Amino acid sequence: MSRLLPIPARLVLAAAVATSWLLLLAGPAPTADAFSATSSSIPQPSSLALRNGLGRGGGGLYASTIADNADTATSTDGSSNDGGSVVQTRTLGSQELLMLPRQYSPSPTPFAQMNHVCVATLSATPPTTSLLEAIDNAMAAHPLLRSHVEGSGEPDERVDLFNMVRKGNPDPERFVAPNTNTVEEVGFGAGDVLKVVDIDVGSNGGDGEEALRSSWEESFRRDLDDGSWCDTANGPLWKVELHRLPSGQDGSNNKNDSNTPCALVLSFNHAISDQSSANLLLDQILSDVSDLDATTNAAIQSPAIPNGMPLSLEESVLGIGKSFEDVKTDDITLGTVAYVAGKAAEGFKSPVILPDVDYDENNSQSKKKDDGSGLVGALSTISGQSAGGADSGGAAARKSAVSFRTLDQSATEALLAKCRKEKVSVTNALTAAVALTATDFIGGGQDGAKSSANERNYKVLQSLDMRRFGAQLDSCDTVACMAGSMDLMLGPFPDKSGGSVRGTAAGSFDTAQFWDLAREGKEQTAQFIEGGGPAQAVRVFDAFMTIADGNNLVHLTAESAASKGRAYSAGVSNVGVFERQRAVKREGEAERDSLMSQHGKYEIRDIYFATPHSRSGCLYQVSGQTINGEMKLTFHPAKPIVSEETNAAFADAFVDLLEVAAGVKEPSTEKADMSNGILSMIPSNALSIAALAFSIGGVAIHGGAWAGFFHSVSEMKANVADPADASAALNFWIFFAVGHPILQPILWISDVLHGTPGPKIADLVPYLFLAGNVVAIGAIAFSKEIRNAVNVAALGAFLAYVGAGLDGQAGLGDFNLALDDQYKGAIVKGCPAYDEVRQPSMNNFDLEKYQGKWYEHKFHDWTQFKEVYDTTLDIKLTPDGKGWIDDFAVKGPAPKAAPLSWDKSPVADGAHYFLFGRVDEKDPPGVLRESGFGVEFPNYIVDVQKDENGEYKEAIQFQCLERGGVRVFEGINFMSRNPVMTDQEVTAMHGRAEKAGMYPYGASPEQMHTVARRDANAPALDNSWQRMWKFIGVDKLLELLTESIEDGGR
């Protein structure tokens, strides 16, 4: 198979945003002269039997054959009948949008399409008229071969700061395929698809075979990187080139024109094809051409049955109606979360993605370059910038280096037998071979370079045929793109490990290492499949492309000077055995036949294919399949990252390694170089591994709490009629769940700053603190090992802190994050009604008297922070009495939270935050409606106490947010008109809260946080930092902000 681009680790870190797309509107198709020095003009077929309809029965046959072929799942978003011509349409799936590609209107540079090229060399040259009719029949059988694309793909709007998050899709890209095959209806015909290249043998010294190879190789290389021939808005989305020799100039002096070899080069927009589809199509064309040769009336005896519009990859794997656009987050499970987390964690293993190119006088690597895969690179990408800046030449300057190789029949058979003995697949052997060969060339391809002590991890992209996974609704009846992939994380390996297996470099030959690695690949593949990885990968990628401008993120990665578009160390695409694939279904056949390497006199001698990795993809890439017992391999990395010479050497070493592993070639017996043996035993990435172990442990401790949280979220979504309500409530939770852990390192750094001894700059910042920062930042900037370890540890600490909040271990007063949390071992569901908690003291409640300043003394509320002090609430009604404003004032941090830095804070003298709400006349007195962050919930005034003048002196408030029967948030406030309360008064407050039934919701003493208060008679804060804040006007800015927010809320 070819490949679906999975989301690389750096893009998983950036997946909070994503990309948008437009339809690629290419220029007019190139002329024949653009493809060769000598081209034949091909007339449109005017007498072909298909010119008036699909197949030999026209539209009537089409309708009946679709009905007879009902066992094949098809997808049509809609159809139209314009003047009697039925048109099949389907919205492109996320995979197809990547390949097309969907454009991004804010970008001045159009995104290039992803191409798919396949070449087959044949033993005989078919007549042009027969080939045209075969192509016409292929277009009749496969809707995507006669389709074009309509729709802009522009969202209603992009809603984030960086213009990457999409909202709405009013005009999606759609495949449009008329159900007639006439040029007038389709807009193009077989003559527009086929180009004939007549080869001038004289330019190759009369060697016909060499001239033929040179001709098709030139087209293969060109079409692999250049898709400008494809006009997606008008079609066709594919083309065929027939490279033919003059009669008798094949190198054998054969004068029989029909027995002169030729080559067919098939080029596709990758949105409509994968290599299994290309094999299916090639077999159909050769079978039809052979059939036309054998019949006297020049008719295909058993035409292929026309197919309906194929499903998208997402429909085939997830099921019809199961795309992200259809179900939103309903199908996201713990498995999905685990998949995303696993993808993000891959980056922490620092797989090598670029070769070393700089060497010092000792021929050792002199500089380790950042590849942009860390958190900084991800943040650069989501902000619309390429990690490490834009590559000077740009992705467009990179082209494919291409080499072709054949593993002969005896070696292929031996390799297959060895794989069976070792209980692995041929694909497992190929992934082992590509990883080990990469270790020999990662030093920049300098075979003479001394092997260093480097050990590196390798990330290998292993292609998958997605028809085999999930719902499995596509059975390769028709041309479509079902290409997928998974990642293998292999290593660490010392450099030159491939040479040690072959016996050509350090270490005696050791084929056991090869087969152990093949088994590792098999185990990782099995874990991925058994864990539902294929469906999760499709689900996550579909969500990524739906909500975000994913193509733009891929484009920014491709343009990155740091990564040069590389996301993988190496890649393998193995289609398997050509003859084992099933052919198209034909009229009169009960079952589909298998593909054949020979139809009549047309034998496929060689078949090679590739998709481009020049803009983005793998450092080293090999694509292959087996035909006639031989494995045909294409090596196609990006140059100049990998030169043509290095790629050719890589191809030779790869084949050599397979032959040694298969036992058909003796390894070299050169003396082992053990000079680096001791160093190579030192494990790499030790810091990252230790940080990862810490992170996993920190998350696992709270695993039960995380599971309960996701269960409650699923329950909430299932019970809420409007998904937007559930999303708003969840976003409200996320905002504060994230805010608390982010505050902790800020406070810690602040205390380190103000606790650092020694002389200071302007009596503010210690010189030693600055020096320490330079050292720390330098270590992070220049050491990927330290940077990755810090990233892993930070992510792990964050998840562990939130997990502790879910588990009730991070402070029940201010960070009890559990949904429907427990009290005394029992889960308390939902929110109570006001009458269930309202106390008799609320009789004749007067909201006017409730206005004014209140001092908060205790709270159970994760929208507040235990690190602040002197909290007050100043409540005011709007003039019309229908709204209210709460001036929430805090100072921070509290002396206990930051003992060394609390008095240097810019908000040590206070800051104001405003809450707004409404008074609903339908609510009983004592209920206020509070709103913020897209949600509204009731604020119950549960109890008030009066002084001797009848004024309210104490109050208990209770806020509760419930969605779908799940309590998302509860807030409880103990307030007084006095800044100081006695212990007896506070205890009495708890007693009234217990009587109101509020203990299960967090009102017991152990579940509430006591607000710290500074003595009212304490001296005003006066130090260098406070004077600096006043000098630069922070106090004035806070006042202005307070006034503007208050005025805006009235």
CSV table of N, CA and C in Angstrom, one decimal, residues 186-241:
chain,number,residue,atom,x,y,z
A,186,VAL,N,-18.8,13.8,-19.1
A,186,VAL,CA,-17.7,13.7,-18.1
A,186,VAL,C,-16.8,14.9,-18.2
A,187,GLY,N,-16.6,15.3,-19.5
A,187,GLY,CA,-15.7,16.5,-19.7
A,187,GLY,C,-14.3,16.0,-20.2
A,188,PHE,N,-14.1,14.7,-20.2
A,188,PHE,CA,-12.8,14.2,-20.7
A,188,PHE,C,-13.1,12.7,-21.1
A,189,GLY,N,-12.2,12.2,-21.9
A,189,GLY,CA,-12.4,10.8,-22.3
A,189,GLY,C,-11.0,10.1,-22.3
A,190,ALA,N,-11.0,8.8,-22.8
A,190,ALA,CA,-9.8,8.0,-22.8
A,190,ALA,C,-8.7,8.7,-23.5
A,191,GLY,N,-9.0,9.5,-24.5
A,191,GLY,CA,-7.9,10.2,-25.3
A,191,GLY,C,-7.3,11.3,-24.4
A,192,ASP,N,-8.0,11.8,-23.4
A,192,ASP,CA,-7.4,12.8,-22.5
A,192,ASP,C,-6.5,12.1,-21.4
A,193,VAL,N,-6.8,10.8,-21.2
A,193,VAL,CA,-6.1,10.1,-20.1
A,193,VAL,C,-4.8,9.5,-20.7
A,194,LEU,N,-4.8,9.0,-21.9
A,194,LEU,CA,-3.7,8.4,-22.5
A,194,LEU,C,-2.8,9.3,-23.3
A,195,LYS,N,-1.5,9.2,-23.0
A,195,LYS,CA,-0.5,9.9,-23.8
A,195,LYS,C,0.5,8.8,-24.3
A,196,VAL,N,0.9,8.9,-25.6
A,196,VAL,CA,1.8,7.9,-26.2
A,196,VAL,C,3.2,8.6,-26.3
A,197,VAL,N,4.2,8.0,-25.8
A,197,VAL,CA,5.6,8.5,-25.9
A,197,VAL,C,6.3,7.5,-26.9
A,198,ASP,N,6.7,8.0,-28.1
A,198,ASP,CA,7.5,7.2,-29.0
A,198,ASP,C,8.9,7.5,-28.7
A,199,ILE,N,9.7,6.4,-28.5
A,199,ILE,CA,11.1,6.6,-28.0
A,199,ILE,C,12.1,6.6,-29.1
A,200,ASP,N,13.0,7.5,-29.0
A,200,ASP,CA,14.1,7.7,-30.0
A,200,ASP,C,15.2,6.8,-29.5
A,201,VAL,N,15.4,5.6,-30.1
A,201,VAL,CA,16.4,4.7,-29.6
A,201,VAL,C,17.8,5.2,-30.0
A,202,GLY,N,17.9,6.0,-31.0
A,202,GLY,CA,19.2,6.5,-31.4
A,202,GLY,C,20.0,7.2,-30.4
A,203,SER,N,19.2,8.0,-29.5
A,203,SER,CA,19.9,8.7,-28.5
A,203,SER,C,20.5,7.8,-27.4
A,204,ASN,N,20.2,6.5,-27.4
A,204,ASN,CA,20.8,5.6,-26.5
A,204,ASN,C,21.7,4.6,-27.1
A,205,GLY,N,22.3,5.0,-28.2
A,205,GLY,CA,23.2,4.1,-28.9
A,205,GLY,C,22.6,2.9,-29.5
A,206,GLY,N,21.3,2.9,-29.8
A,206,GLY,CA,20.6,1.8,-30.4
A,206,GLY,C,20.2,0.7,-29.5
A,207,ASP,N,20.4,0.9,-28.2
A,207,ASP,CA,20.0,-0.1,-27.1
A,207,ASP,C,18.5,0.2,-26.8
A,208,GLY,N,17.6,-0.6,-27.3
A,208,GLY,CA,16.2,-0.4,-27.1
A,208,GLY,C,15.7,-0.5,-25.7
A,209,GLU,N,16.2,-1.6,-25.0
A,209,GLU,CA,15.8,-1.8,-23.6
A,209,GLU,C,16.3,-0.7,-22.7
A,210,GLU,N,17.5,-0.2,-23.0
A,210,GLU,CA,18.0,0.9,-22.2
A,210,GLU,C,17.3,2.2,-22.5
A,211,ALA,N,16.9,2.4,-23.7
A,211,ALA,CA,16.1,3.6,-24.1
A,211,ALA,C,14.7,3.5,-23.4
A,212,LEU,N,14.1,2.4,-23.4
A,212,LEU,CA,12.8,2.2,-22.8
A,212,LEU,C,12.9,2.5,-21.3
A,213,ARG,N,13.9,2.0,-20.7
A,213,ARG,CA,14.0,2.2,-19.2
A,213,ARG,C,14.2,3.7,-18.9
A,214,SER,N,15.1,4.3,-19.7
A,214,SER,CA,15.4,5.7,-19.5
A,214,SER,C,14.2,6.5,-19.7
A,215,SER,N,13.3,6.2,-20.7
A,215,SER,CA,12.1,7.0,-20.9
A,215,SER,C,11.1,6.9,-19.8
A,216,TRP,N,10.8,5.6,-19.4
A,216,TRP,CA,9.8,5.5,-18.3
A,216,TRP,C,10.3,6.0,-17.0
A,217,GLU,N,11.6,5.9,-16.7
A,217,GLU,CA,12.2,6.4,-15.5
A,217,GLU,C,12.0,7.9,-15.4
A,218,GLU,N,12.3,8.6,-16.5
A,218,GLU,CA,12.1,10.0,-16.5
A,218,GLU,C,10.7,10.5,-16.2
A,219,SER,N,9.7,9.8,-16.8
A,219,SER,CA,8.3,10.1,-16.4
A,219,SER,C,8.0,9.8,-15.0
A,220,PHE,N,8.5,8.6,-14.5
A,220,PHE,CA,8.2,8.2,-13.2
A,220,PHE,C,8.7,9.3,-12.2
A,221,ARG,N,10.0,9.7,-12.4
A,221,ARG,CA,10.5,10.7,-11.5
A,221,ARG,C,9.8,12.0,-11.5
A,222,ARG,N,9.4,12.4,-12.8
A,222,ARG,CA,8.7,13.7,-12.9
A,222,ARG,C,7.4,13.7,-12.2
A,223,ASP,N,6.6,12.6,-12.5
A,223,ASP,CA,5.2,12.6,-12.0
A,223,ASP,C,5.2,12.3,-10.5
A,224,LEU,N,6.3,11.8,-10.0
A,224,LEU,CA,6.3,11.5,-8.5
A,224,LEU,C,6.3,12.8,-7.7
A,225,ASP,N,6.9,13.9,-8.2
A,225,ASP,CA,7.0,15.1,-7.5
A,225,ASP,C,6.2,16.2,-8.1
A,226,ASP,N,5.8,16.1,-9.4
A,226,ASP,CA,5.1,17.2,-10.1
A,226,ASP,C,3.7,16.7,-10.4
A,227,GLY,N,2.7,17.3,-9.7
A,227,GLY,CA,1.3,17.0,-10.0
A,227,GLY,C,0.6,18.1,-10.8
A,228,SER,N,1.3,19.0,-11.4
A,228,SER,CA,0.7,20.1,-12.1
A,228,SER,C,-0.1,19.7,-13.3
A,229,TRP,N,0.0,18.4,-13.7
A,229,TRP,CA,-0.8,17.9,-14.9
A,229,TRP,C,-2.3,17.7,-14.4
A,230,CYS,N,-2.5,17.7,-13.2
A,230,CYS,CA,-3.9,17.3,-12.7
A,230,CYS,C,-4.7,18.6,-12.4
A,231,ASP,N,-5.8,18.7,-13.1
A,231,ASP,CA,-6.8,19.8,-12.8
A,231,ASP,C,-8.0,19.2,-12.1
A,232,THR,N,-8.0,19.3,-10.8
A,232,THR,CA,-9.0,18.6,-10.0
A,232,THR,C,-10.4,19.1,-10.2
A,233,ALA,N,-10.5,20.4,-10.6
A,233,ALA,CA,-11.8,21.0,-10.8
A,233,ALA,C,-12.5,20.4,-12.1
A,234,ASN,N,-11.7,19.9,-13.0
A,234,ASN,CA,-12.3,19.5,-14.3
A,234,ASN,C,-11.9,18.0,-14.6
A,235,GLY,N,-10.8,17.5,-14.0
A,235,GLY,CA,-10.4,16.1,-14.3
A,235,GLY,C,-9.6,16.1,-15.6
A,236,PRO,N,-9.1,14.9,-15.9
A,236,PRO,CA,-9.1,13.7,-15.1
A,236,PRO,C,-8.1,13.8,-13.9
A,237,LEU,N,-8.4,12.9,-12.9
A,237,LEU,CA,-7.5,12.8,-11.8
A,237,LEU,C,-6.5,11.7,-11.9
A,238,TRP,N,-6.3,11.2,-13.1
A,238,TRP,CA,-5.3,10.1,-13.4
A,238,TRP,C,-4.9,10.3,-14.9
A,239,LYS,N,-3.8,9.6,-15.2
A,239,LYS,CA,-3.4,9.6,-16.6
A,239,LYS,C,-2.5,8.3,-16.8
A,240,VAL,N,-2.4,8.0,-18.1
A,240,VAL,CA,-1.6,6.8,-18.5
A,240,VAL,C,-0.7,7.2,-19.6
A,241,GLU,N,0.6,6.8,-19.4
A,241,GLU,CA,1.6,7.0,-20.5
A,241,GLU,C,2.0,5.7,-21.1
